[in-house]
PDB file of C-alpha atoms in Angstrom:
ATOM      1  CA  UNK A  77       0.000   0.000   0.000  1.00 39.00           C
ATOM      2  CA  UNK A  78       1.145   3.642  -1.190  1.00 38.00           C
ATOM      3  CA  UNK A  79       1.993   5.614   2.011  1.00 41.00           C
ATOM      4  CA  UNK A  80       1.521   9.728   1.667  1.00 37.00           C
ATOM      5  CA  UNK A  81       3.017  12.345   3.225  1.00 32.00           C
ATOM      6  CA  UNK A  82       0.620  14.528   4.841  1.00 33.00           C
ATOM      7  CA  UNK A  83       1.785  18.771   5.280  1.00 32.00           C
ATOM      8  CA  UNK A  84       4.818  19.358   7.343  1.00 30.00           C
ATOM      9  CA  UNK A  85       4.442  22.202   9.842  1.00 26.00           C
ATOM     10  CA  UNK A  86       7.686  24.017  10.251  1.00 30.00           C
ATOM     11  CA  UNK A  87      10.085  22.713  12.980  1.00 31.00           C
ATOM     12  CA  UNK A  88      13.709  22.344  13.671  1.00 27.00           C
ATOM     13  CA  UNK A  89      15.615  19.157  13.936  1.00 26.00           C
ATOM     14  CA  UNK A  90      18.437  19.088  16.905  1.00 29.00           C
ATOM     15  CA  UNK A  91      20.838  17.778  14.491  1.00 32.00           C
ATOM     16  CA  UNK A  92      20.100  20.870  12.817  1.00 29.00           C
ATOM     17  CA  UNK A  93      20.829  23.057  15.497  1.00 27.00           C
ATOM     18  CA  UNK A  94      23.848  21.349  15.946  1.00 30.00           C
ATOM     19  CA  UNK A  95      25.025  21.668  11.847  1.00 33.00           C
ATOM     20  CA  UNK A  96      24.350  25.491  12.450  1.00 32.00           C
ATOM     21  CA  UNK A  97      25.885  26.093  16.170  1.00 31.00           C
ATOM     22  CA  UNK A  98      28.653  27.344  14.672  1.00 32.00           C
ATOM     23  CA  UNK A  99      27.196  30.613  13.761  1.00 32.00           C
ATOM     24  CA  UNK A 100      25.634  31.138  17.081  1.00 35.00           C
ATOM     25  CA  UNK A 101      29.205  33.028  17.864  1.00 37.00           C
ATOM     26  CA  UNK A 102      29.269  36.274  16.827  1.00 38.00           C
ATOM     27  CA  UNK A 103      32.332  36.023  13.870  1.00 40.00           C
ATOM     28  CA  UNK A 104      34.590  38.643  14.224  1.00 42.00           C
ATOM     29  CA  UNK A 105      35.269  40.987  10.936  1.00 44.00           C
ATOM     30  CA  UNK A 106      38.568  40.067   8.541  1.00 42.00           C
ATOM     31  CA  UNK A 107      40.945  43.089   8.273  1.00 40.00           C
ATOM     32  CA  UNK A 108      44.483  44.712   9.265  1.00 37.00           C
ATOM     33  CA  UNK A 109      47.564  42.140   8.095  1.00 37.00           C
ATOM     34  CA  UNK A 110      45.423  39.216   7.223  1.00 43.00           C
ATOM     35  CA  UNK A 111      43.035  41.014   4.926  1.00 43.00           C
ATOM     36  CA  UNK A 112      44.418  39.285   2.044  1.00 59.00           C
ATOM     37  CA  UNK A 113      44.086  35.994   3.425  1.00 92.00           C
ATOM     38  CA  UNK A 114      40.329  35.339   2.453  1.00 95.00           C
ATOM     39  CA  UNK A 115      40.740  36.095  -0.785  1.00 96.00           C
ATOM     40  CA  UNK A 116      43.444  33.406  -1.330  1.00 96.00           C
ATOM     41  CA  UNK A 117      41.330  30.770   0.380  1.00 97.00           C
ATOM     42  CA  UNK A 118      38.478  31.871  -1.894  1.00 98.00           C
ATOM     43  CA  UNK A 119      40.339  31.327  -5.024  1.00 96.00           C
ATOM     44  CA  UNK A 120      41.867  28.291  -3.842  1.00 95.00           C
ATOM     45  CA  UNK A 121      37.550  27.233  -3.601  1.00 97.00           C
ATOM     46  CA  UNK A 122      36.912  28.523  -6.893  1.00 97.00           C
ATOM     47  CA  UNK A 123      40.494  26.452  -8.598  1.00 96.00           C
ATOM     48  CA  UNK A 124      39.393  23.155  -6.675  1.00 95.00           C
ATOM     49  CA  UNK A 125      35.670  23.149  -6.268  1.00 97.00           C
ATOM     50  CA  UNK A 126      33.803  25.521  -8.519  1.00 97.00           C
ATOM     51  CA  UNK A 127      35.455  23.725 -11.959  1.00 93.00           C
ATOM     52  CA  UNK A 128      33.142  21.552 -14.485  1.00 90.00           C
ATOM     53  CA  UNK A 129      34.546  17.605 -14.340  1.00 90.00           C
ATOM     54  CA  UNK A 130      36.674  16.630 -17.447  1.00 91.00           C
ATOM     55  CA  UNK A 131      34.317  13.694 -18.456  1.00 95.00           C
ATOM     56  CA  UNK A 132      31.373  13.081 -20.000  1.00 96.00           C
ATOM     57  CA  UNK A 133      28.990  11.776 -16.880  1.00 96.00           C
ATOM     58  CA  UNK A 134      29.219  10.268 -13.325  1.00 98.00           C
ATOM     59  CA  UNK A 135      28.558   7.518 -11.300  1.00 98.00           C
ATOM     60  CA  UNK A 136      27.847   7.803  -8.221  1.00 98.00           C
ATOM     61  CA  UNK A 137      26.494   5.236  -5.094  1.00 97.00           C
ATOM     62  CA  UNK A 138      25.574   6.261  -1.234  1.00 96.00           C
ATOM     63  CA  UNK A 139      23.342   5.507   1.609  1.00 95.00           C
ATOM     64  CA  UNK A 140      20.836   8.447   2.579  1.00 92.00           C
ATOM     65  CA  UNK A 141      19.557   8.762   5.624  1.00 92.00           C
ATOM     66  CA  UNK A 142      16.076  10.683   6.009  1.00 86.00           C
ATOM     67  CA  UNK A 143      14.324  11.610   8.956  1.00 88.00           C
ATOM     68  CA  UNK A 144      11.530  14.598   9.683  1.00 81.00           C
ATOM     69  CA  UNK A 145       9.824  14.856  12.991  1.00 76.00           C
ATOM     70  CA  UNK A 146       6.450  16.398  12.244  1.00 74.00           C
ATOM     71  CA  UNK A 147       3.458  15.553  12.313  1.00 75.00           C
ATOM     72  CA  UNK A 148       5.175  12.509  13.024  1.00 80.00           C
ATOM     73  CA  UNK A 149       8.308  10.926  13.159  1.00 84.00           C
ATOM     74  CA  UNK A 150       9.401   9.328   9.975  1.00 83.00           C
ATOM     75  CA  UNK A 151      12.503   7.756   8.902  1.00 86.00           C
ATOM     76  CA  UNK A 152      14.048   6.496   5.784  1.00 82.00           C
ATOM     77  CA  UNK A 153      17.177   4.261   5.171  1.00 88.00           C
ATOM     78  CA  UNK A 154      17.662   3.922   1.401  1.00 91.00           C
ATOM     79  CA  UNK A 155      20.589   2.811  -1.032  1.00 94.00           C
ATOM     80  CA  UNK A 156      20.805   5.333  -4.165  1.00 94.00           C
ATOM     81  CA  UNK A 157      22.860   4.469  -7.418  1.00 96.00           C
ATOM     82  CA  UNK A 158      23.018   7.903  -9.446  1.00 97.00           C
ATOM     83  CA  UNK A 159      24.218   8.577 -12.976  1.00 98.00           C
ATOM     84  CA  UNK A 160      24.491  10.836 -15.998  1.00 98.00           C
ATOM     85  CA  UNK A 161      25.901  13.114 -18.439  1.00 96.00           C
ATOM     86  CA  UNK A 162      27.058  16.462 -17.932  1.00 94.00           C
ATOM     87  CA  UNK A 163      23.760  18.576 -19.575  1.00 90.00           C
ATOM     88  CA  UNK A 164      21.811  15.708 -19.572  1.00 94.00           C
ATOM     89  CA  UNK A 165      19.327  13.427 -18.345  1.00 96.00           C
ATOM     90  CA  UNK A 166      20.087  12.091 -14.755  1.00 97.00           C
ATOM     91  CA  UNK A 167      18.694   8.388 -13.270  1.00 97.00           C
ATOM     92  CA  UNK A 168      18.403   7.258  -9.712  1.00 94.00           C
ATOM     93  CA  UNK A 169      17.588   3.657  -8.452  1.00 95.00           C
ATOM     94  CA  UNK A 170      16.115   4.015  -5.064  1.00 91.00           C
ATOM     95  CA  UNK A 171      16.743   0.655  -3.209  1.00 94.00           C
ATOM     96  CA  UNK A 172      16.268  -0.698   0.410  1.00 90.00           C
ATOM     97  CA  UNK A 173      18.891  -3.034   0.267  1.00 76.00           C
ATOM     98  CA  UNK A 174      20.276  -5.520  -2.396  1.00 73.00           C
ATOM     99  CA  UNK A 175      17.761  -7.003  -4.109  1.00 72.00           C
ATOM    100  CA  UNK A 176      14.870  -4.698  -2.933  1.00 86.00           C
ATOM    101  CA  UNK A 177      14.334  -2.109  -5.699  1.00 90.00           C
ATOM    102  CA  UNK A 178      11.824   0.602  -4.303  1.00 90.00           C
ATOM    103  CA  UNK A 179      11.573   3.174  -7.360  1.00 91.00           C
ATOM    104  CA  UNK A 180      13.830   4.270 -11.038  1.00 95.00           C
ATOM    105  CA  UNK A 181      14.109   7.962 -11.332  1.00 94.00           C
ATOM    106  CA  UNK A 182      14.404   9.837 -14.268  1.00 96.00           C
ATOM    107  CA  UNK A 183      15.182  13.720 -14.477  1.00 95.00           C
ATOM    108  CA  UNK A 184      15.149  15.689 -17.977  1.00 94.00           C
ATOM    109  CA  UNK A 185      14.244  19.079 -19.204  1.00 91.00           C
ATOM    110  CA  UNK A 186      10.258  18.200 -19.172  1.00 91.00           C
ATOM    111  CA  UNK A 187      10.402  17.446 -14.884  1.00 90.00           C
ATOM    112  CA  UNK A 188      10.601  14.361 -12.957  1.00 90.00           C
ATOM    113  CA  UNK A 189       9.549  10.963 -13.639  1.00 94.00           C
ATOM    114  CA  UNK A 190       9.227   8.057 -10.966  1.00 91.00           C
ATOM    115  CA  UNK A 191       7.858   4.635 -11.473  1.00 95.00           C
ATOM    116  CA  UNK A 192       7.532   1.995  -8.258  1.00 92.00           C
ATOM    117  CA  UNK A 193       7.823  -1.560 -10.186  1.00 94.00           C
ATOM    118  CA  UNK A 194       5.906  -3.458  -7.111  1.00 92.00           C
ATOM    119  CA  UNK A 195       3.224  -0.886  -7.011  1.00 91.00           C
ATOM    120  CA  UNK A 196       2.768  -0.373 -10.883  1.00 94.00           C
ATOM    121  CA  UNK A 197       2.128   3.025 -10.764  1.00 92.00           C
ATOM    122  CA  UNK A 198       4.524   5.678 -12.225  1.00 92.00           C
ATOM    123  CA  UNK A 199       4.176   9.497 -11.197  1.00 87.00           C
ATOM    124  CA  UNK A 200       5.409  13.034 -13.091  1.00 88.00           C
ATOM    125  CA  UNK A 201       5.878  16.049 -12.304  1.00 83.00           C
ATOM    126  CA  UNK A 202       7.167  19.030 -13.828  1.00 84.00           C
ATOM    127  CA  UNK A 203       9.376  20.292 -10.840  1.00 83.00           C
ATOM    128  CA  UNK A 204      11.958  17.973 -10.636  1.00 84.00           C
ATOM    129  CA  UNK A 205      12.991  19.276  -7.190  1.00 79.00           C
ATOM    130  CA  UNK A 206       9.588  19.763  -5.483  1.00 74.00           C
ATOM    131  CA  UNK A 207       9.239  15.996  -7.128  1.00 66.00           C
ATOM    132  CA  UNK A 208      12.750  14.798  -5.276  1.00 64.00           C
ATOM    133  CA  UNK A 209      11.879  16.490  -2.043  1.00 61.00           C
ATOM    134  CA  UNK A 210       8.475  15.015  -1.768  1.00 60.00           C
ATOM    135  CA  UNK A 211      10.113  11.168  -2.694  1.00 55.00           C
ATOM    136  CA  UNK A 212      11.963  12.151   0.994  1.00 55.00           C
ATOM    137  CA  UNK A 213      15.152  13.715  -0.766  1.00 55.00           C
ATOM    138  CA  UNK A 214      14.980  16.772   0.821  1.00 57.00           C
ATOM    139  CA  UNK A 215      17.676  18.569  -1.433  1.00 63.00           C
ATOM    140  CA  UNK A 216      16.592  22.211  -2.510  1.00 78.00           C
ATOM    141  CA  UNK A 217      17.756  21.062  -6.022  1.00 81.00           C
ATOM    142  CA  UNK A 218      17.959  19.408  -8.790  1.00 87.00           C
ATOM    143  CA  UNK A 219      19.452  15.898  -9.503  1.00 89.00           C
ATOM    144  CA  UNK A 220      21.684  17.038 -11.843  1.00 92.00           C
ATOM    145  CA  UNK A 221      22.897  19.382  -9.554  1.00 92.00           C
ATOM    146  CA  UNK A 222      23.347  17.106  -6.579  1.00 91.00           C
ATOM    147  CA  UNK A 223      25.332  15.076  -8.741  1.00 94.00           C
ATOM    148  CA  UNK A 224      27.892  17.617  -9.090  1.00 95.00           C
ATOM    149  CA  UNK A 225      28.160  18.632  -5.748  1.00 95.00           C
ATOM    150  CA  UNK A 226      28.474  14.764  -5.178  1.00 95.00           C
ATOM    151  CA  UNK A 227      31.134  14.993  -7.656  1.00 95.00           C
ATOM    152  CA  UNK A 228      32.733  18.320  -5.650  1.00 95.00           C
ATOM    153  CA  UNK A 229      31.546  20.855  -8.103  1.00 96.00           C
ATOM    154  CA  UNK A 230      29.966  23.324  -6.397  1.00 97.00           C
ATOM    155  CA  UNK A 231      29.906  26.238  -9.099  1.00 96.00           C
ATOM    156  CA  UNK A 232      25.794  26.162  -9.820  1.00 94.00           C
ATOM    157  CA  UNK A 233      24.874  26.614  -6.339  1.00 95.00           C
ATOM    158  CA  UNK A 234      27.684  29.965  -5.459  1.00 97.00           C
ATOM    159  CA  UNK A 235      28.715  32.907  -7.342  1.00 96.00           C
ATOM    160  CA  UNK A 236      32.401  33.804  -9.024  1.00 96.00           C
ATOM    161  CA  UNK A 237      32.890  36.511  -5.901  1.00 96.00           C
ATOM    162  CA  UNK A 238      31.478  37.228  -2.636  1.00 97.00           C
ATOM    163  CA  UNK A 239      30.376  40.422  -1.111  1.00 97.00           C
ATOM    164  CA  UNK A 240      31.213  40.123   2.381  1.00 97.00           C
ATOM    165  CA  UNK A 241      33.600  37.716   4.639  1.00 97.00           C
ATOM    166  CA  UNK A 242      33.958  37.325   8.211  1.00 97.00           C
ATOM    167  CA  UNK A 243      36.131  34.982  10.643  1.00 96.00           C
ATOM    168  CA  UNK A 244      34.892  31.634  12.150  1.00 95.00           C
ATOM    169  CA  UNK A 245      36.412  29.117  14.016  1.00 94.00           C
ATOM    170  CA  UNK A 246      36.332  26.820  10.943  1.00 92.00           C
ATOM    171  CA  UNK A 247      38.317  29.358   8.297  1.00 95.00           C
ATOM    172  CA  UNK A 248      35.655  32.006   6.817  1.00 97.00           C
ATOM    173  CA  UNK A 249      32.248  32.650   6.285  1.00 98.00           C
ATOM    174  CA  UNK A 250      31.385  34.515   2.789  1.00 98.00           C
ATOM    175  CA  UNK A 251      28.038  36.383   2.247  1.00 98.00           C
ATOM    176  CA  UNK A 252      26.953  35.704  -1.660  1.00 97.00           C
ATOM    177  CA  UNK A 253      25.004  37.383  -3.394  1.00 95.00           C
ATOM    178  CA  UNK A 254      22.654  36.296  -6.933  1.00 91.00           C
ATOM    179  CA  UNK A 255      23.100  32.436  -6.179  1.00 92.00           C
ATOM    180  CA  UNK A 256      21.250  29.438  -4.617  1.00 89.00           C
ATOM    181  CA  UNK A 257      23.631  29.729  -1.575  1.00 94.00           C
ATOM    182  CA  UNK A 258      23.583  32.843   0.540  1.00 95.00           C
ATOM    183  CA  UNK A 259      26.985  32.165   2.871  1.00 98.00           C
ATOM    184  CA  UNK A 260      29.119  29.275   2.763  1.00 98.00           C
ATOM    185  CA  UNK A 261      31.810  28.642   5.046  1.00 98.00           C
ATOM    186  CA  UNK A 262      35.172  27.371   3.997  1.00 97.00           C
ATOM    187  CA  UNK A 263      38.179  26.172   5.983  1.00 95.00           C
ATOM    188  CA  UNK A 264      42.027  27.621   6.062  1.00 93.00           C
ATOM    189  CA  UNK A 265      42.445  25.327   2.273  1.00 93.00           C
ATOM    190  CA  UNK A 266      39.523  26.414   0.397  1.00 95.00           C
ATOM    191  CA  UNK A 267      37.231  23.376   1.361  1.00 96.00           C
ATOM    192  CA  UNK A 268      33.419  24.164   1.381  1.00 98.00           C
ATOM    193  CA  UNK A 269      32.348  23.269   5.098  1.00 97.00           C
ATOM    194  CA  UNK A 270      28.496  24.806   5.087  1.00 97.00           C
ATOM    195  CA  UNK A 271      26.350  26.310   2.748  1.00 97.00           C
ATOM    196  CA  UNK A 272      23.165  27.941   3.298  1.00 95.00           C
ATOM    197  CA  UNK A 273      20.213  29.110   1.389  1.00 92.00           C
ATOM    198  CA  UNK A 274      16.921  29.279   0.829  1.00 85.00           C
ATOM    199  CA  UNK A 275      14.405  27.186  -1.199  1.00 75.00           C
ATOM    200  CA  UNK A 276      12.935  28.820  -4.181  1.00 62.00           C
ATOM    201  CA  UNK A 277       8.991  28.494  -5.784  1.00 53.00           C
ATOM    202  CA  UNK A 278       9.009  24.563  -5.328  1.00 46.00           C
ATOM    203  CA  UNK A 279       7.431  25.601  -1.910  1.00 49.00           C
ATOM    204  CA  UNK A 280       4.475  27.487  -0.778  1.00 48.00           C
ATOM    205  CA  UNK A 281       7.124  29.826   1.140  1.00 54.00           C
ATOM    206  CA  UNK A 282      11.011  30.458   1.279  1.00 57.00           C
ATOM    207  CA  UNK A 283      12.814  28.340   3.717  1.00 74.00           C
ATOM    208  CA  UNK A 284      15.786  27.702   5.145  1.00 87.00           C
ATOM    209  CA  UNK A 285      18.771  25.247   4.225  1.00 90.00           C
ATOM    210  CA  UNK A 286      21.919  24.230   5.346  1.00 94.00           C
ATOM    211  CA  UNK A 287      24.134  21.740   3.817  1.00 95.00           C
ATOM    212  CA  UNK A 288      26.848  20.362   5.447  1.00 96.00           C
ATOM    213  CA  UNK A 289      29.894  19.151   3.690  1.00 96.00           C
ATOM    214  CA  UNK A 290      32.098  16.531   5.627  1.00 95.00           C
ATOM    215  CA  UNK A 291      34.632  13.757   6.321  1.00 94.00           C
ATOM    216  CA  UNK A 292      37.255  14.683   3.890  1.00 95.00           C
ATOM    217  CA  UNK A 293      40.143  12.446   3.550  1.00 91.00           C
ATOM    218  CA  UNK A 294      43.326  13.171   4.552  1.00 84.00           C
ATOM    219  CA  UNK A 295      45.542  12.145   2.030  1.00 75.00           C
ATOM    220  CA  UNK A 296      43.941  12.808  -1.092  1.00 69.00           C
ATOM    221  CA  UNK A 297      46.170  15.909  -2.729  1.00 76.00           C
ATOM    222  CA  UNK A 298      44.542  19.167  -2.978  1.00 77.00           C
ATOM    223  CA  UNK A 299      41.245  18.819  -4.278  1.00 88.00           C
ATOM    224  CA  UNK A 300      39.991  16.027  -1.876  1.00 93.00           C
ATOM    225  CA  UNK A 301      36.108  15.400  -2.103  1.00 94.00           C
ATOM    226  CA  UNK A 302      33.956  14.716   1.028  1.00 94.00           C
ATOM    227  CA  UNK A 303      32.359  11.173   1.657  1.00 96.00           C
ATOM    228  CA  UNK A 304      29.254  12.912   3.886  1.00 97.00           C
ATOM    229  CA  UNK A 305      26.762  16.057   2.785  1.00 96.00           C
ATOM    230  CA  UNK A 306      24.003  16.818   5.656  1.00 95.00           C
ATOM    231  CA  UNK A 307      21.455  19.077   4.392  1.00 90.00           C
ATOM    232  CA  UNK A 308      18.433  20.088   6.964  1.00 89.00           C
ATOM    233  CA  UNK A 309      15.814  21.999   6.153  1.00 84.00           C
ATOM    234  CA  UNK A 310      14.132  24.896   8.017  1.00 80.00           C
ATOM    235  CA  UNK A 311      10.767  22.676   8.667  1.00 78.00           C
ATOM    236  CA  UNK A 312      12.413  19.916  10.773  1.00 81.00           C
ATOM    237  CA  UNK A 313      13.741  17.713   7.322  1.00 83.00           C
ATOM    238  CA  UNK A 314      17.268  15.962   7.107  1.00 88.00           C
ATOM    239  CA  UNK A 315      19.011  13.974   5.082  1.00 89.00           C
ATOM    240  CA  UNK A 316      22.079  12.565   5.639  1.00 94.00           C
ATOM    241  CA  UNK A 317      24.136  11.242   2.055  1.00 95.00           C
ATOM    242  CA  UNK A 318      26.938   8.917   2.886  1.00 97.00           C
ATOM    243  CA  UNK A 319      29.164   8.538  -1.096  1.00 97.00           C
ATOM    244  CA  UNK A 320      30.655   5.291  -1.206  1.00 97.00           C
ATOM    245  CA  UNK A 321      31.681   5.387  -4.106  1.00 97.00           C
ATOM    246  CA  UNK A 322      32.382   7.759  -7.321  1.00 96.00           C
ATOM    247  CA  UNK A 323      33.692   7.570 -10.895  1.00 97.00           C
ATOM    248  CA  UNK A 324      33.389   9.828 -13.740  1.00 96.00           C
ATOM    249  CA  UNK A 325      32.822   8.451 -17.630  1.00 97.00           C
ATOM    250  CA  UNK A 326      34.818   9.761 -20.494  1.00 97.00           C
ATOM    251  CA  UNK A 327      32.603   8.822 -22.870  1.00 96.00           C
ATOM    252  CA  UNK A 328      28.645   9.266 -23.108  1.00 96.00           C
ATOM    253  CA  UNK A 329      25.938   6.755 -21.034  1.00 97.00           C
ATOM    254  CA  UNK A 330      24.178   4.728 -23.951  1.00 97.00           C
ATOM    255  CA  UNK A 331      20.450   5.759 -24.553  1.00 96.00           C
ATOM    256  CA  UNK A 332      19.429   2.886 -23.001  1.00 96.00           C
ATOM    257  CA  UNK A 333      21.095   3.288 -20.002  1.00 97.00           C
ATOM    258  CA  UNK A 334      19.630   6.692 -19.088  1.00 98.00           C
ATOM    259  CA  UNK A 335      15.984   5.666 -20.697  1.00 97.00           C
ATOM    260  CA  UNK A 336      13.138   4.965 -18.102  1.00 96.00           C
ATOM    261  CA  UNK A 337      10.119   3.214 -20.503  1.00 95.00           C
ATOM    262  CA  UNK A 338       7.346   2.191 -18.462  1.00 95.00           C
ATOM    263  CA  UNK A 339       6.039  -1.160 -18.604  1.00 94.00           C
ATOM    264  CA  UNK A 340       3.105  -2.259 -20.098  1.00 94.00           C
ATOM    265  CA  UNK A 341       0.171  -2.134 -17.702  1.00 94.00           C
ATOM    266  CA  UNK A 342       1.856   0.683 -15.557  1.00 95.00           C
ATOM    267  CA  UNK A 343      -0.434   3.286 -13.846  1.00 93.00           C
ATOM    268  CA  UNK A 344       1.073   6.655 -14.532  1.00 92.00           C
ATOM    269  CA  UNK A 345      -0.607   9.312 -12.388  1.00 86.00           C
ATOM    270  CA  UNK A 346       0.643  13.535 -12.849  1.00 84.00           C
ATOM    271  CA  UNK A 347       0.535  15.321  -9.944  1.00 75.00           C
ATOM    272  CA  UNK A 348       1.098  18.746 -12.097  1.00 75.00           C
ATOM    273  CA  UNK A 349      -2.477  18.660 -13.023  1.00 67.00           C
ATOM    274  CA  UNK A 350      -3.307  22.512 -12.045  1.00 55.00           C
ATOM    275  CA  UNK A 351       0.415  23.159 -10.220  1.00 54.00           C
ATOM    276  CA  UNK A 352       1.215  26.845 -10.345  1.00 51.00           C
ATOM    277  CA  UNK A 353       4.821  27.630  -8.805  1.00 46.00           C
ATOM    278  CA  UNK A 354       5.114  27.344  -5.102  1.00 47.00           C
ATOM    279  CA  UNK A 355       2.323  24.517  -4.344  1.00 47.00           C
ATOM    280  CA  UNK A 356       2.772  21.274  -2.753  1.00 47.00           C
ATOM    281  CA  UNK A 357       1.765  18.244  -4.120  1.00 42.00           C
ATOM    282  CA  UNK A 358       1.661  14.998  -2.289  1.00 45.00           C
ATOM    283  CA  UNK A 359       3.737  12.325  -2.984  1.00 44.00           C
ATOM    284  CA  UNK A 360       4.870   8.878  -2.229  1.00 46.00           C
ATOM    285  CA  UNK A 361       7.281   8.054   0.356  1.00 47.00           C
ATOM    286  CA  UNK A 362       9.786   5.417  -1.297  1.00 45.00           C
ATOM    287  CA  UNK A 363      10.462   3.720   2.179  1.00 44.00           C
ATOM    288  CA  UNK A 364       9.322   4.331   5.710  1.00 46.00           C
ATOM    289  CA  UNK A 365      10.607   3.286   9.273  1.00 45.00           C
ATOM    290  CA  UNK A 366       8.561   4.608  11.675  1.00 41.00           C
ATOM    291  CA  UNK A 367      10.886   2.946  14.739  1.00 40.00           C
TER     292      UNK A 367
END
């Protein structure tokens, strides 16, 4: 049996609090002798994580960990297999464990498509990110552009300069301006540590999110990538995306690879019927663990 999400009311996880305790301090402003010191660290951000991959698409596999707390406590432990081109169309396998397919994913330029084999039914819509979020992915973007963060590309979500910089006990905290992120916070070596934002029209109003970027290795050369992103939300959402693994392709996915054709005898349902920008539309969860 399909299990909906009912409305969230707003609400604030403690692991939240905890991703975002370090701006509860008030920073302290950068000037005098070590002016020039945010600057460097900013270009050494922009040189190792805001440049496009030299390959074709990506591969990527993880666990993600979702939980939200109102109006009830809900919890999902899911294995994702994502891959692409560059530009392209991007698929997702949603699975519970080996063997236990839940849902395939496709994203293109027409929206979102998701088909559940054991439940026959397929669903589109044509926000791809109000379609993730609602599938209990609750990333204030796109698949294609998780996949390059995944990949440690992080130049569609923050802006060539930054308007403002202050001190934290992490490196420095930039204030952007005309991109997805408002602030991210990056460490002595140019490593993106937070970012935060706020969701666009795929809700009925603006929230808050903070993504947490984590558990780089230590001997990896200068560009290392992190193995953990945290993103919560500002009404009580996280999701916790552990990479396992990660491998770029030189040359193109085959069509038939990225295609998603729907079996005979599939239901496919649109939940865009009458969507204006900014409404919610309910949606499947893929998997549920209410312990």
């Amino acid at each position: 049996m399909i299990r909906h999400i009912r409305s969230l009311f707003p609400a604030v996880l403690a692991a939240t609090l905890l991703l975002v305790a370090g701006f509860g301090c008030t920073p302290k402003k950068v000037n005098g002798p070590t002016a020039d010191a945010p600057q460097g660290v900013w270009q050494l951000f922009r040189a190792n994580y805001c440049q496009p991959a030299k390959a074709s698409g990506m591969l990527v596999k993880a666990s993600l960990y979702y939980t939200r707390t109102e109006p009830t406590r809900r919890t999902n432990r899911t294995l994702l297999s994502m891959w692409g081109d560059y530009g392209g169309p991007m698929r997702l396998d949603v699975s519970a464990g080996i063997g236990k397919l839940i849902a395939h994913i496709r994203e293109d330029n027409t929206g979102l498509l998701v088909f559940y084999p054991t439940e026959k039914t397929a669903y589109a819509h044509v926000n791809p990110v109000l379609g993730a979020t609602r599938l209990g992915m609750p990333f204030p973007f796109s698949l294609a552009e998780l996949a390059k963060v995944s990949m440690g590309d992080f130049s569609g979500l923050t802006p060539e300069g930054f308007v403002d910089v202050t001190r934290t006990k992490e490196g420095f905290r930039y204030t952007l301006h005309g991109s997805r992120a408002g602030s991210i916070v990056l460490d002595e070596g140019g490593r993106p540590i937070m970012l935060e934002g706020r969701t666009a029209n795929a809700y009925d109003s603006a929230r808050t999110w903070h993504l947490g970027i984590d558990r780089y290795p230590t001997d990896d050369g200068p560009r290392p990538l992190p193995a953990r992103l945290t993103l919560a939300t500002g009404n009580g959402e996280q999701g916790v995306l552990r990479i396992k693994s990660r491998e770029l392709k030189m040359s193109p996915w085959p069509d038939k690879s990225m295609a998603l054709t729907l079996p005979e005898g599939v239901t496919l349902r649109r939940l865009d019927n009458g969507y204006k920008a900014g409404q919610q539309t309910e949606i499947p969860v893929v998997y549920e663990d209410k312990s």
